[in-house]
Short mmCIF file of C-alpha atoms in Angstrom, two decimals:
data_model
loop_
_atom_site.label_atom_id
_atom_site.label_comp_id
_atom_site.label_asym_id
_atom_site.label_seq_id
_atom_site.Cartn_x
_atom_site.Cartn_y
_atom_site.Cartn_z
CA MET A 271 0.00 0.00 0.00
CA SER A 272 2.97 2.27 -0.16
CA ARG A 273 1.70 3.45 -3.55
CA ASN A 274 -1.54 4.68 -2.05
CA PRO A 275 -3.13 3.68 1.23
CA ILE A 276 -6.49 2.85 -0.28
CA ALA A 277 -6.10 2.18 -4.00
CA ALA A 278 -8.30 -0.79 -4.92
CA ALA A 279 -6.90 -3.98 -6.35
CA SER A 280 -7.83 -4.09 -10.00
CA SER A 281 -10.68 -6.19 -11.41
CA ARG A 282 -10.56 -7.59 -14.88
CA ILE A 283 -11.41 -4.87 -17.31
CA GLY A 284 -15.03 -4.81 -18.42
CA GLU A 285 -16.15 -7.42 -15.89
CA ASP A 286 -19.06 -6.46 -13.66
CA VAL A 287 -18.11 -6.43 -10.01
CA VAL A 288 -21.63 -7.49 -9.05
CA ARG A 289 -24.39 -8.97 -11.17
CA PHE A 290 -27.79 -10.16 -9.98
CA ASP A 291 -29.83 -12.35 -12.33
CA GLY A 292 -33.42 -12.88 -11.16
CA VAL A 293 -32.38 -12.97 -7.51
CA SER A 294 -34.95 -13.48 -4.77
CA MET A 295 -34.31 -13.99 -1.10
CA ARG A 296 -36.30 -14.98 1.95
CA TYR A 297 -35.49 -15.71 5.58
CA GLY A 298 -36.43 -19.26 6.48
CA ARG A 299 -39.93 -20.03 5.23
CA GLY A 300 -41.04 -16.42 5.32
CA PRO A 301 -42.09 -14.33 2.35
CA ASP A 302 -39.58 -12.97 -0.15
CA VAL A 303 -37.75 -9.92 1.19
CA LEU A 304 -36.15 -9.44 -2.21
CA SER A 305 -37.89 -10.41 -5.42
CA ASP A 306 -36.52 -11.02 -8.87
CA LEU A 307 -33.65 -8.53 -8.80
CA ASP A 308 -31.71 -7.92 -11.99
CA PHE A 309 -28.91 -5.40 -11.92
CA SER A 310 -25.17 -5.07 -12.26
CA LEU A 311 -22.48 -2.78 -10.88
CA ALA A 312 -19.57 -1.89 -13.12
CA PRO A 313 -16.03 -1.61 -11.72
CA GLY A 314 -15.32 1.80 -10.26
CA SER A 315 -19.00 2.76 -10.08
CA PHE A 316 -20.66 4.50 -7.15
CA HIS A 317 -24.27 3.72 -6.26
CA PHE A 318 -26.74 4.32 -3.53
CA VAL A 319 -29.39 1.82 -2.58
CA THR A 320 -32.33 3.36 -0.82
CA GLY A 321 -35.92 2.68 0.09
CA PRO A 322 -38.19 2.64 3.13
CA SER A 323 -37.40 0.59 6.23
CA GLY A 324 -37.90 -3.10 5.51
CA ALA A 325 -37.52 -2.60 1.77
CA GLY A 326 -34.58 -5.06 1.73
CA LYS A 327 -31.53 -2.77 1.60
CA SER A 328 -29.55 -4.63 4.26
CA SER A 329 -30.61 -7.99 2.82
CA LEU A 330 -29.32 -6.90 -0.57
CA LEU A 331 -25.95 -6.05 0.93
CA LYS A 332 -25.91 -9.36 2.84
CA LEU A 333 -26.29 -11.22 -0.42
CA ILE A 334 -23.33 -9.36 -1.87
CA TYR A 335 -21.05 -9.93 1.08
CA LEU A 336 -22.08 -13.59 1.19
CA ALA A 337 -23.74 -13.51 4.60
CA ALA A 338 -26.96 -14.84 3.04
CA ARG A 339 -27.93 -17.01 0.11
CA PRO A 340 -30.52 -16.27 -2.55
CA SER A 341 -33.60 -18.46 -2.61
CA GLN A 342 -33.72 -18.03 -6.36
CA GLY A 343 -31.56 -16.65 -9.15
CA ALA A 344 -27.82 -16.25 -9.57
CA ILE A 345 -25.32 -13.79 -8.12
CA HIS A 346 -22.04 -13.16 -9.86
CA LEU A 347 -19.21 -11.52 -7.97
CA PHE A 348 -16.14 -10.52 -9.94
CA GLY A 349 -17.41 -12.70 -12.75
CA GLN A 350 -17.83 -15.79 -10.56
CA ASP A 351 -21.21 -17.43 -9.94
CA VAL A 352 -21.15 -17.63 -6.14
CA GLY A 353 -23.85 -20.31 -6.09
CA ARG A 354 -21.59 -22.64 -8.05
CA ALA A 355 -18.37 -21.63 -6.35
CA PRO A 356 -16.80 -24.26 -4.08
CA ALA A 357 -17.26 -23.74 -0.34
CA GLY A 358 -13.59 -22.87 0.04
CA ALA A 359 -13.90 -19.97 -2.42
CA LYS A 360 -16.04 -17.83 -0.12
CA PRO A 361 -13.23 -16.54 2.11
CA GLN A 362 -11.24 -15.53 -0.98
CA LEU A 363 -14.24 -13.66 -2.41
CA ARG A 364 -14.88 -11.94 0.92
CA ARG A 365 -11.33 -10.66 0.98
CA ARG A 366 -12.20 -8.66 -2.14
CA ILE A 367 -15.17 -7.03 -0.41
CA GLY A 368 -15.09 -4.33 2.28
CA VAL A 369 -18.12 -3.91 4.53
CA VAL A 370 -19.10 -1.07 6.84
CA PHE A 371 -21.95 -2.34 8.99
CA GLN A 372 -24.82 -0.27 10.28
CA ASP A 373 -23.80 -1.15 13.84
CA LEU A 374 -20.10 -1.04 12.89
CA VAL A 375 -19.21 -4.33 14.67
CA LEU A 376 -15.85 -3.20 15.96
CA LEU A 377 -14.05 -5.64 18.21
CA GLU A 378 -14.11 -3.91 21.57
CA HIS A 379 -11.11 -5.76 22.97
CA LEU A 380 -8.85 -4.66 20.13
CA SER A 381 -7.29 -1.23 19.68
CA ALA A 382 -8.13 0.93 16.67
CA PHE A 383 -4.86 -0.22 15.12
CA ASP A 384 -5.60 -3.92 15.74
CA ASN A 385 -9.16 -3.56 14.45
CA THR A 386 -7.89 -2.00 11.26
CA ALA A 387 -5.13 -4.57 10.75
CA LEU A 388 -7.55 -7.47 11.18
CA PRO A 389 -8.20 -8.26 7.47
CA LEU A 390 -4.48 -8.11 6.70
CA ARG A 391 -3.66 -10.50 9.53
CA ILE A 392 -6.35 -12.92 8.32
CA ALA A 393 -4.93 -12.73 4.83
CA GLY A 394 -1.68 -13.98 6.32
CA GLY A 395 0.39 -10.83 6.06
CA LYS A 396 3.40 -10.25 8.28
CA PRO A 397 3.09 -7.30 10.69
CA ALA A 398 6.34 -5.83 9.43
CA ASP A 399 4.87 -5.68 5.91
CA TYR A 400 1.71 -3.79 6.73
CA ARG A 401 1.96 -1.89 10.00
CA THR A 402 3.19 1.26 8.29
CA ASP A 403 0.29 1.05 5.81
CA VAL A 404 -2.22 0.65 8.63
CA ALA A 405 -0.80 3.68 10.40
CA GLU A 406 -0.98 5.70 7.16
CA LEU A 407 -4.58 4.62 6.58
CA LEU A 408 -5.65 5.55 10.09
CA ALA A 409 -4.00 8.92 9.63
CA TRP A 410 -5.81 9.28 6.30
CA VAL A 411 -9.22 8.73 7.95
CA GLY A 412 -8.29 11.21 10.68
CA LEU A 413 -7.49 8.72 13.43
CA GLY A 414 -3.72 9.21 13.45
CA ALA A 415 -3.84 10.33 17.05
CA ARG A 416 -6.21 7.56 18.16
CA MET A 417 -4.44 4.43 16.89
CA ASN A 418 -4.01 2.89 20.31
CA ALA A 419 -7.50 3.81 21.51
CA MET A 420 -10.01 1.09 22.30
CA PRO A 421 -13.34 1.38 20.44
CA PRO A 422 -15.45 2.15 23.52
CA THR A 423 -13.36 5.29 24.07
CA LEU A 424 -13.94 6.58 20.54
CA ALA A 425 -16.63 9.09 19.56
CA GLY A 426 -19.36 8.07 17.10
CA GLY A 427 -17.68 9.62 14.08
CA GLU A 428 -14.33 8.14 15.03
CA ARG A 429 -15.87 4.68 15.32
CA GLN A 430 -17.48 5.16 11.92
CA ARG A 431 -14.17 6.13 10.33
CA LEU A 432 -12.44 3.24 12.07
CA ALA A 433 -15.01 0.85 10.58
CA ILE A 434 -14.35 2.36 7.17
CA ALA A 435 -10.58 2.02 7.63
CA ARG A 436 -10.98 -1.65 8.49
CA ALA A 437 -13.25 -2.15 5.48
CA VAL A 438 -10.75 -0.71 3.01
CA VAL A 439 -7.41 -1.69 4.51
CA ASN A 440 -6.95 -4.67 2.23
CA ARG A 441 -7.89 -2.61 -0.82
CA PRO A 442 -11.21 -4.30 -1.61
CA GLU A 443 -12.63 -4.08 -5.09
CA ILE A 444 -16.05 -3.20 -3.74
CA LEU A 445 -17.02 -1.33 -0.60
CA LEU A 446 -20.47 -1.89 0.88
CA ALA A 447 -21.78 0.44 3.56
CA ASP A 448 -25.04 0.03 5.44
CA GLU A 449 -26.36 3.37 6.76
CA PRO A 450 -22.84 4.70 7.29
CA THR A 451 -24.08 8.15 8.26
CA GLY A 452 -27.02 6.99 10.35
CA ASN A 453 -25.47 7.73 13.74
CA VAL A 454 -23.41 10.84 13.06
CA ASP A 455 -24.17 14.53 12.73
CA HIS A 456 -24.43 16.32 9.41
CA GLU A 457 -20.87 17.58 9.38
CA MET A 458 -19.49 14.10 10.09
CA ALA A 459 -21.83 12.63 7.48
CA VAL A 460 -20.35 14.93 4.88
CA ARG A 461 -16.80 14.00 5.93
CA ILE A 462 -17.60 10.32 5.70
CA PHE A 463 -19.23 10.75 2.32
CA ARG A 464 -16.13 12.56 1.06
CA LEU A 465 -14.13 9.59 2.26
CA PHE A 466 -16.25 7.27 0.14
CA VAL A 467 -15.90 9.55 -2.86
CA GLU A 468 -12.15 9.55 -2.42
CA LEU A 469 -12.10 5.76 -2.18
CA ASN A 470 -14.19 5.54 -5.33
CA ARG A 471 -11.89 7.95 -7.13
CA LEU A 472 -9.03 5.58 -6.32
CA GLY A 473 -10.83 2.67 -8.01
CA THR A 474 -13.07 1.09 -5.42
CA THR A 475 -16.63 0.28 -6.47
CA VAL A 476 -18.94 1.72 -3.80
CA LEU A 477 -22.48 0.74 -2.85
CA ILE A 478 -24.08 2.63 0.02
CA ALA A 479 -27.41 1.73 1.58
CA THR A 480 -28.91 4.81 3.18
CA HIS A 481 -32.06 6.68 4.12
CA ASP A 482 -30.26 9.99 3.86
CA GLN A 483 -32.07 11.62 0.93
CA ALA A 484 -30.16 14.88 1.34
CA LEU A 485 -26.88 13.02 0.93
CA ILE A 486 -28.18 11.16 -2.12
CA SER A 487 -29.50 14.21 -3.87
CA ARG A 488 -26.35 16.21 -3.13
CA SER A 489 -24.11 13.45 -4.48
CA GLY A 490 -25.74 13.17 -7.89
CA ARG A 491 -24.88 9.45 -7.93
CA PRO A 492 -27.19 6.76 -9.37
CA VAL A 493 -29.71 5.25 -7.03
CA LEU A 494 -31.06 1.73 -6.73
CA HIS A 495 -34.46 2.26 -5.16
CA LEU A 496 -35.93 -0.73 -3.37
CA ASP A 497 -39.60 -0.96 -2.55
CA ASN A 498 -41.09 -4.13 -1.06
CA GLY A 499 -38.04 -6.06 -2.15
CA ARG A 500 -38.22 -4.91 -5.77
CA ILE A 501 -36.19 -2.36 -7.69
CA SER A 502 -38.40 0.50 -8.79
CA ARG A 503 -38.34 1.09 -12.53
CA ARG A 504 -37.78 4.86 -12.39
CA ALA A 505 -34.61 4.61 -10.32
CA ALA A 506 -33.49 1.45 -12.04
CA GLN A 507 -32.90 3.24 -15.30
CA ALA A 508 -30.26 5.37 -13.64
CA VAL A 509 -28.13 2.30 -12.84
CA GLY A 510 -28.64 0.42 -16.02
CA VAL A 511 -30.97 -2.22 -14.60
CA SER A 512 -32.16 -4.72 -17.13
CA MET B 457 -2.00 7.20 25.06
CA SER B 458 -2.19 7.83 21.33
CA GLU B 459 0.90 10.04 21.31
CA ALA B 460 2.90 7.14 22.70
CA PHE B 461 1.78 4.73 20.00
CA ASP B 462 4.60 3.58 17.79
CA ALA B 463 3.42 1.51 14.82
CA SER B 464 6.90 0.08 14.25
CA ARG B 465 6.76 -1.55 17.69
CA TRP B 466 3.21 -2.81 17.34
CA ARG B 467 2.56 -6.48 18.00
CA PRO B 468 -0.77 -8.05 16.99
CA ALA B 469 -3.20 -8.62 19.85
CA PRO B 470 -5.01 -11.96 20.15
CA PHE B 471 -8.15 -12.22 18.02
CA LEU B 472 -10.10 -13.43 21.04
CA PRO B 473 -9.99 -11.71 24.43
CA GLU B 474 -7.35 -13.37 26.58
CA LYS B 475 -9.69 -13.74 29.53
CA GLU B 476 -13.41 -14.27 29.79
CA ALA B 477 -15.58 -13.92 32.87
CA ARG B 478 -16.63 -17.56 32.67
CA ASP B 479 -13.05 -18.88 32.50
CA GLY B 480 -12.90 -19.26 36.29
CA ALA B 481 -15.85 -21.65 36.40
CA LEU B 482 -14.51 -23.65 33.45
CA ILE B 483 -11.05 -23.94 34.99
CA PHE B 484 -12.58 -25.08 38.28
CA VAL B 485 -14.73 -27.79 36.68
CA VAL B 486 -11.97 -29.11 34.42
CA ALA B 487 -9.46 -28.99 37.28
CA VAL B 488 -11.80 -31.08 39.46
CA LEU B 489 -12.26 -33.59 36.65
CA CYS B 490 -8.50 -33.76 36.11
CA PHE B 491 -7.99 -34.20 39.85
CA LEU B 492 -10.40 -37.16 39.86
CA ALA B 493 -8.80 -38.61 36.72
CA CYS B 494 -5.34 -38.43 38.31
CA LEU B 495 -6.55 -40.07 41.53
CA THR B 496 -8.17 -42.80 39.43
CA ALA B 497 -4.95 -43.36 37.50
CA MET B 498 -2.86 -43.52 40.66
CA GLY B 499 -5.39 -45.83 42.33
CA VAL B 500 -5.40 -48.20 39.37
CA ILE B 501 -1.60 -48.29 39.28
CA ALA B 502 -1.42 -49.02 43.01
CA ALA B 503 -4.13 -51.70 42.82
CA SER B 504 -2.38 -53.34 39.87
CA ARG B 505 0.84 -53.36 41.83
CA ALA B 506 -0.91 -55.03 44.79
CA ALA B 507 -2.49 -57.66 42.55
CA HIS B 508 0.85 -58.28 40.87
CA ALA B 509 2.62 -58.68 44.19
CA TRP B 510 -0.02 -61.09 45.51
CA THR B 511 0.01 -63.26 42.44
CA GLY B 512 3.83 -63.20 42.51
CA GLN B 513 3.79 -64.60 46.03
CA LEU B 514 1.16 -67.21 45.23
CA VAL B 515 2.80 -68.33 42.01
CA GLY B 516 6.03 -69.09 43.86
CA GLU B 517 4.46 -71.38 46.42
CA ALA B 518 2.32 -74.49 46.72
CA THR B 519 0.75 -76.28 49.64
CA VAL B 520 0.50 -80.06 49.87
CA ILE B 521 -2.02 -81.78 52.17
CA VAL B 522 -0.78 -85.22 53.19
CA ARG B 523 -3.03 -88.06 54.38
CA PRO B 524 -1.30 -90.96 56.13
CA HIS B 525 -2.33 -94.40 55.11
CA GLY B 526 -1.51 -97.92 56.29
CA GLY B 527 0.40 -97.88 59.53
CA GLU B 528 2.12 -94.60 58.76
CA THR B 529 1.95 -91.77 61.30
CA PRO B 530 0.80 -88.33 60.01
CA ASP B 531 4.15 -86.78 60.85
CA GLY B 532 5.99 -89.59 59.11
CA ALA B 533 3.84 -89.22 56.01
CA ALA B 534 4.47 -85.45 55.94
CA ALA B 535 8.22 -85.93 56.33
CA ARG B 536 8.22 -88.45 53.51
CA ALA B 537 6.20 -86.15 51.27
CA ALA B 538 8.59 -83.24 51.97
CA GLU B 539 11.52 -85.44 51.11
CA VAL B 540 9.93 -86.54 47.84
CA LEU B 541 9.01 -83.00 46.86
CA ALA B 542 12.42 -81.57 47.74
CA GLY B 543 13.94 -83.89 45.17
CA THR B 544 11.48 -82.97 42.45
CA ALA B 545 12.62 -80.71 39.58
CA GLY B 546 11.21 -77.17 39.84
CA VAL B 547 11.06 -77.20 43.66
CA ALA B 548 13.47 -74.98 45.61
CA GLU B 549 12.39 -76.10 49.07
CA ALA B 550 9.79 -78.38 50.69
CA ARG B 551 9.13 -78.21 54.39
CA ALA B 552 6.67 -80.23 56.51
CA LEU B 553 4.80 -77.81 58.75
CA GLU B 554 4.75 -78.57 62.44
CA PRO B 555 1.40 -79.98 63.63
CA ALA B 556 0.93 -76.89 65.82
CA LYS B 557 0.83 -74.75 62.70
CA ALA B 558 -1.86 -76.92 61.18
CA TYR B 559 -3.90 -76.61 64.35
CA ASP B 560 -3.35 -72.85 64.31
CA LEU B 561 -4.73 -72.74 60.78
CA ILE B 562 -7.97 -74.53 61.64
CA ARG B 563 -8.46 -73.00 65.09
CA PRO B 564 -10.13 -69.81 63.74
CA TRP B 565 -12.75 -72.00 62.05
CA LEU B 566 -13.49 -74.28 65.00
CA GLY B 567 -13.16 -71.86 67.89
CA ASP B 568 -11.46 -72.56 71.19
CA VAL B 569 -11.74 -76.35 71.29
CA SER B 570 -9.83 -77.91 74.17
CA ASP B 571 -9.12 -81.27 72.58
CA ILE B 572 -8.35 -79.92 69.11
CA GLU B 573 -5.14 -81.91 68.99
CA ASP B 574 -7.14 -85.14 69.04
CA LEU B 575 -8.72 -84.27 65.73
CA PRO B 576 -7.36 -86.12 62.68
CA VAL B 577 -5.89 -83.03 61.08
CA PRO B 578 -3.98 -83.66 57.88
CA ARG B 579 -0.35 -82.58 57.78
CA LEU B 580 0.79 -79.82 55.47
CA VAL B 581 3.93 -79.42 53.43
CA ALA B 582 4.90 -75.92 52.32
CA VAL B 583 6.61 -75.95 48.94
CA THR B 584 8.70 -73.09 47.59
CA LEU B 585 9.01 -73.37 43.84
CA ASP B 586 12.05 -72.61 41.74
CA PRO B 587 11.28 -69.08 40.48
CA ARG B 588 12.97 -69.68 37.11
CA HIS B 589 11.43 -73.08 36.29
CA PRO B 590 8.59 -73.66 38.75
CA ALA B 591 7.05 -77.14 38.91
CA ASP B 592 3.35 -77.25 38.26
CA ALA B 593 0.71 -79.13 40.26
CA PRO B 594 0.55 -82.21 37.97
CA ARG B 595 4.29 -82.69 38.26
CA LEU B 596 4.18 -82.49 42.06
CA LYS B 597 1.21 -84.87 42.14
CA ALA B 598 2.99 -87.32 39.87
CA ALA B 599 6.14 -87.24 42.01
CA LEU B 600 4.11 -87.93 45.18
CA ALA B 601 2.03 -90.66 43.56
CA ALA B 602 5.20 -92.35 42.33
CA GLN B 603 6.30 -92.69 45.95
CA ASN B 604 2.85 -93.84 47.08
CA VAL B 605 2.12 -90.67 49.06
CA ASP B 606 -1.58 -89.88 49.38
CA ALA B 607 -1.72 -86.10 49.02
CA THR B 608 -3.55 -83.18 47.51
CA VAL B 609 -1.53 -80.44 45.83
CA ASP B 610 -2.82 -76.88 45.96
CA ASP B 611 -0.77 -74.66 43.66
CA HIS B 612 -3.03 -71.66 44.49
CA SER B 613 -4.18 -71.47 40.88
CA LEU B 614 -7.75 -70.76 41.97
CA TRP B 615 -6.62 -67.78 44.05
CA ILE B 616 -4.24 -66.57 41.39
CA LYS B 617 -7.05 -66.66 38.85
CA ASP B 618 -9.32 -64.70 41.18
CA ILE B 619 -6.71 -62.11 42.00
CA ARG B 620 -5.80 -61.68 38.35
CA ARG B 621 -9.47 -61.32 37.46
CA ALA B 622 -9.89 -58.76 40.26
CA GLY B 623 -6.85 -56.90 38.94
CA ARG B 624 -8.33 -56.83 35.44
CA VAL B 625 -11.69 -55.63 36.80
CA VAL B 626 -9.99 -52.82 38.73
CA SER B 627 -8.01 -51.81 35.64
CA GLY B 628 -11.13 -51.96 33.46
CA LEU B 629 -13.12 -49.94 35.95
CA GLY B 630 -10.30 -47.42 36.16
CA ALA B 631 -10.17 -47.10 32.38
CA GLY B 632 -13.96 -46.73 32.30
CA VAL B 633 -13.92 -44.02 34.95
CA PHE B 634 -11.07 -42.32 33.12
CA LEU B 635 -13.01 -42.35 29.84
CA LEU B 636 -16.11 -41.10 31.62
CA ILE B 637 -14.15 -38.20 33.09
CA ALA B 638 -12.62 -37.43 29.70
CA ALA B 639 -16.10 -37.46 28.14
CA ALA B 640 -17.40 -35.19 30.90
CA ALA B 641 -14.49 -32.80 30.32
CA ALA B 642 -15.19 -32.83 26.58
CA ALA B 643 -18.86 -32.10 27.22
CA VAL B 644 -18.01 -29.23 29.56
CA VAL B 645 -15.60 -27.76 27.02
CA ALA B 646 -18.14 -28.20 24.22
CA PHE B 647 -20.69 -26.36 26.33
CA ALA B 648 -18.18 -23.61 27.09
CA THR B 649 -17.26 -23.36 23.41
CA ARG B 650 -20.91 -23.01 22.50
CA ALA B 651 -21.30 -20.26 25.11
CA GLY B 652 -18.04 -18.64 24.02
CA LEU B 653 -19.11 -18.60 20.38
CA ALA B 654 -22.50 -17.16 21.27
CA ALA B 655 -20.83 -14.46 23.35
CA ARG B 656 -18.29 -13.73 20.62
CA ARG B 657 -20.60 -13.91 17.67
CA ASP B 658 -19.39 -10.43 16.71
CA VAL B 659 -15.82 -11.66 16.44
CA VAL B 660 -16.89 -14.63 14.35
CA GLU B 661 -18.91 -12.39 12.06
CA VAL B 662 -16.11 -9.87 11.60
CA LEU B 663 -13.52 -12.57 11.01
CA HIS B 664 -15.79 -14.26 8.49
CA LEU B 665 -16.39 -11.07 6.57
CA ALA B 666 -12.72 -10.25 6.66
CA GLY B 667 -12.15 -13.49 4.75
CA ALA B 668 -11.27 -15.90 7.55
CA GLU B 669 -11.95 -19.55 6.86
CA ASP B 670 -14.14 -21.59 9.19
CA SER B 671 -11.20 -23.71 10.25
CA PHE B 672 -9.19 -20.59 11.11
CA ILE B 673 -11.95 -19.26 13.38
CA ALA B 674 -12.54 -22.69 14.92
CA GLY B 675 -8.80 -22.89 15.49
CA LEU B 676 -8.92 -19.72 17.60
CA PHE B 677 -11.51 -21.26 19.90
CA GLN B 678 -9.66 -24.56 19.86
CA ALA B 679 -6.42 -22.92 20.95
CA ARG B 680 -8.18 -20.87 23.58
CA PHE B 681 -9.98 -23.78 25.22
CA ALA B 682 -6.95 -26.05 24.93
CA ARG B 683 -4.94 -23.44 26.84
CA VAL B 684 -7.61 -23.03 29.51
CA ALA B 685 -8.00 -26.82 29.88
CA GLY B 686 -4.23 -27.23 30.00
CA GLN B 687 -4.05 -24.75 32.87
CA ALA B 688 -6.92 -26.51 34.61
CA GLY B 689 -5.22 -29.86 34.03
CA LEU B 690 -2.07 -28.51 35.64
CA LEU B 691 -4.02 -27.41 38.71
CA GLY B 692 -5.92 -30.71 38.97
CA ALA B 693 -2.75 -32.76 38.49
CA ALA B 694 -0.85 -30.73 41.06
CA ALA B 695 -3.66 -31.16 43.60
CA ALA B 696 -3.78 -34.92 42.95
CA ALA B 697 0.01 -35.17 43.26
CA VAL B 698 -0.07 -33.32 46.59
CA LEU B 699 -2.81 -35.64 47.87
CA GLY B 700 -0.96 -38.72 46.56
CA ALA B 701 2.25 -37.59 48.25
CA GLY B 702 0.32 -36.99 51.47
CA LEU B 703 -1.15 -40.50 51.35
CA ARG B 704 2.26 -41.98 50.67
CA VAL B 705 3.78 -40.16 53.63
CA ALA B 706 0.83 -41.00 55.88
CA GLY B 707 0.89 -44.66 54.84
CA GLY B 708 4.57 -45.15 55.61
CA GLY B 709 6.57 -47.90 53.93
CA GLN B 710 3.54 -49.79 52.68
CA GLY B 711 1.98 -46.85 50.90
CA LEU B 712 -1.61 -46.21 51.95
CA THR B 713 -2.52 -49.82 52.87
CA PRO B 714 -1.25 -53.21 51.73
CA ALA B 715 -4.33 -53.32 49.50
CA LEU B 716 -3.45 -49.98 47.87
CA PRO B 717 0.31 -49.60 48.09
CA PHE B 718 0.99 -46.09 46.78
CA ALA B 719 4.55 -45.59 45.61
CA TRP B 720 6.33 -42.32 44.92
CA SER B 721 6.61 -43.31 41.28
CA ASP B 722 2.78 -43.38 41.06
CA LEU B 723 2.84 -39.58 41.25
CA LEU B 724 4.32 -39.61 37.74
CA ALA B 725 0.89 -40.67 36.50
CA VAL B 726 -0.30 -37.07 36.82
CA ILE B 727 2.30 -35.73 34.37
CA PRO B 728 0.33 -36.37 31.13
CA CYS B 729 -2.84 -34.90 32.64
CA PRO B 730 -2.44 -31.26 31.46
CA LEU B 731 -1.56 -32.43 27.96
CA LEU B 732 -4.45 -34.89 27.83
CA ALA B 733 -6.86 -32.24 29.15
CA ALA B 734 -5.65 -29.82 26.49
CA LEU B 735 -6.02 -32.45 23.75
CA VAL B 736 -9.54 -33.43 24.83
CA ALA B 737 -10.53 -29.76 25.07
CA ALA B 738 -8.96 -28.97 21.69
CA ALA B 739 -10.86 -31.79 20.01
CA ALA B 740 -14.16 -30.88 21.68
CA ALA B 741 -13.77 -27.17 20.93
CA GLN B 742 -12.75 -27.78 17.32
CA VAL B 743 -15.71 -30.03 16.55
CA THR B 744 -18.21 -27.80 18.36
CA ALA B 745 -16.88 -24.55 16.94
CA LEU B 746 -16.76 -25.82 13.36
CA ARG B 747 -20.33 -27.05 13.54
CA LEU B 748 -21.62 -23.83 15.09
CA ILE B 749 -19.68 -21.57 12.75
CA ARG B 750 -21.13 -23.40 9.77
CA GLU B 751 -24.60 -23.04 11.25
CA MET B 752 -24.05 -19.30 11.68
CA GLN B 753 -23.57 -18.78 7.98
#
């Protein structure tokens, strides 16, 4: 990462990072929370996914980061059909995806530095190879003075930026964020959004699930609008939905 | 705090918290189980030693009951039998017991009888067998019959068989108790792993999404519970060793009792305990964690 602390690893040119073909999803034997979704995200794109509560935004992200399985249809990640991928391929695919959760899910017993370094450690890197990069990244997200702090001692915005740092430290090809500005004030929301824009500018595909209409309208980015588990036609056109 | 942080000196922290609130209870339970397992092992070793010693004594000896016939006196018949047996191959020594000894042997069964010496008590010959090539009962019988001595040879085989069977039963019971304790320890660790995974679901989720494989995450829990069980095993083994040493000291030269002769070397039985506890815990935690982690997905 000495070239750039957050530059994304490159995907194959022209290959969609994400493609949904007729994807539906349900929890257990319940009704479909997502129905017949068809869309794709090109490398380096930046999208919002929005909709009312319960529309399926978080479920959509779960499908992408492989925390849930579709009940119908096919999902392609980086050109690979995840339904047909061998079980052992999942961890490798996940290493190409960064996730910022709605509730952040920081490990409270690890320092900001350890939380951020987590994906690199799991990938088998040696501390000597990445500790400088982690420090640079934390400085880049404005936590240079809080590297040794434990998450419970961090303010809301700091926790949010720490979660983002952890999500991008291994230079994922796609960054997913679920309500990343839901628990911060307007000023912090703008700072965080700028962070995402910067990440996107450096090559990372970004998909943000949010209720924040002001943020969406100000960004001018395409929107995937979910309603009752379906993509609405009007918004779909903006993201090239089939 | 943050000003003092030096990334170049950073060392990765453990993925799982080093200590959990419930560790104390787990260590206590596993330590108690290890303590019981060590006592069982030492008890089985001591009982086996006792059985071995008893059979060793019985194997080396035989008793011959001599019945006089014709005009022969009982003492004469016994002396003749001892002479015959002493010259038989596989016999180190044959000695006719004095009549008083025979009366002493039957007195406990008959009570204080004043004219006990008038009873027609058979004479006994104590035979010490050659430890390298001991004669068996048929050979002794044949030697006596050849010299027209009416006698019954008791080579203690019935007792030896019983003692050996008792020894095997004690060993089997010990192994059974040991396995039961190991199973209980595995169940306790499996329960603790389940609780630990439920409490650390956040860690599992984050590790998963960061690209960790199931086996890697299960390995964290495996290592953690193996370490805790190893510590508990050390405590249990140490407590059992202290108790064993106390029993040895209290029992004097014979160990605890002649029936359970503890020896100092028996304390060595506790040495593998921490390792075994760690292995059982590792296996239980690995299996439980892998299953639960797969269910979480």
